[in-house]
CSV table of C-alpha atoms in Angstrom, one decimal:
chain,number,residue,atom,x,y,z
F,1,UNK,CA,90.8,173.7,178.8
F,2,UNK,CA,89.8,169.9,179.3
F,3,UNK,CA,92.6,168.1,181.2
F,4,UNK,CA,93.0,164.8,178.4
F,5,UNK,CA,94.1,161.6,178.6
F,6,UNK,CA,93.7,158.3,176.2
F,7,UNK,CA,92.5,155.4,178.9
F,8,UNK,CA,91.5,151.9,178.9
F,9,UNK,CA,89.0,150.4,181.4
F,10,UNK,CA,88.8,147.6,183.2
F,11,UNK,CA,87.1,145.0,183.6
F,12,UNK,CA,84.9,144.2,186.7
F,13,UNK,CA,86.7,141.3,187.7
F,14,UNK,CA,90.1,143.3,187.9
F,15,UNK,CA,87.7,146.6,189.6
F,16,UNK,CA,86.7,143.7,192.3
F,17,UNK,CA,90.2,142.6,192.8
F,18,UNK,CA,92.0,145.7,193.2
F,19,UNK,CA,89.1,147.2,195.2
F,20,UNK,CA,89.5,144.4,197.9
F,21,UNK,CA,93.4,144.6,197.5
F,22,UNK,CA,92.7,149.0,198.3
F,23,UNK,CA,90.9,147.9,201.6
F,24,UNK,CA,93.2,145.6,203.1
F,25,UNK,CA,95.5,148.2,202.4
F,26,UNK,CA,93.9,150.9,203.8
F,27,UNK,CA,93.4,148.9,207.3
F,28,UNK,CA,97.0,149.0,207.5
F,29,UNK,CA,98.8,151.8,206.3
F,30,UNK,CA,97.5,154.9,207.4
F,31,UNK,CA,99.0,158.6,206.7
F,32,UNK,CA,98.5,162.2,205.9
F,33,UNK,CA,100.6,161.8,202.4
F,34,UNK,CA,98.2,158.3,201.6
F,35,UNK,CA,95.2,159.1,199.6
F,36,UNK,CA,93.3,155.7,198.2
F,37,UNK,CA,91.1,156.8,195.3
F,38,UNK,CA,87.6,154.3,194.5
F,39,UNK,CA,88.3,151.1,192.6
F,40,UNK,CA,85.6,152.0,190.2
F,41,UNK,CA,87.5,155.0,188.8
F,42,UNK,CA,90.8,153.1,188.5
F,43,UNK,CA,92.2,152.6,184.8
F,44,UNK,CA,95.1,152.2,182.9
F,45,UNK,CA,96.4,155.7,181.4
F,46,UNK,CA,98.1,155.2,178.0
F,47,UNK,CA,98.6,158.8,176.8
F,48,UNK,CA,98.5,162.2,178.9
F,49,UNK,CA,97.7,164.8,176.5
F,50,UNK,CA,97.4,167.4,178.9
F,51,UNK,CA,95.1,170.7,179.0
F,52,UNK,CA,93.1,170.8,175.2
F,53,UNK,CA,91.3,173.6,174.3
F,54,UNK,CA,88.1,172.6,172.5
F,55,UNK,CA,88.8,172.3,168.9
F,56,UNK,CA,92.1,170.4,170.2
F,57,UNK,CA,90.2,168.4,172.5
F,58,UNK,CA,87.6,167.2,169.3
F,59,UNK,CA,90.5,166.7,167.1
F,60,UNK,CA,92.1,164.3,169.8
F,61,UNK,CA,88.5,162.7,169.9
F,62,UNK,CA,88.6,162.6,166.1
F,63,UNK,CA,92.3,160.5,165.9
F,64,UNK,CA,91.4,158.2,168.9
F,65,UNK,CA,88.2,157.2,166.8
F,66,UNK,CA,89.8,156.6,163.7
F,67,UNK,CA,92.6,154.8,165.6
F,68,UNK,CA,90.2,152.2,167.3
């Protein structure tokens, strides 16, 4: 099972910005229940499709292309 979702990027401008807004963040709230993940990995989640076994996972591959 492949844990799915349907994601957009973005761009490195936006990586750049949020990254600096994560560190001055992070210098001042501090916390065992804060977690701040890498800018690089952030992006913008439009479907959860939750755990896919293979042949579900390439038929969600399949729509997403031909939805593109």
């Amino acid at each position: 099972m492949t844990r799915t979702f349907i994601a957009l990027e973005l761009d490195e401008s936006l990586q750049r910005y949020l990254g600096e807004t994560i560190r001055q963040l992070a210098q001042e709230l501090h916390g065992p229940a804060l977690r701040w993940v890498d800018p690089a990995g952030i992006h913008l989640t439009l479907a959860f499709l939750g755990d896919l076994n293979d042949e579900q996972l390439a038929e969600a591959m399949r729509a997403t292309e031909r939805a593109a």
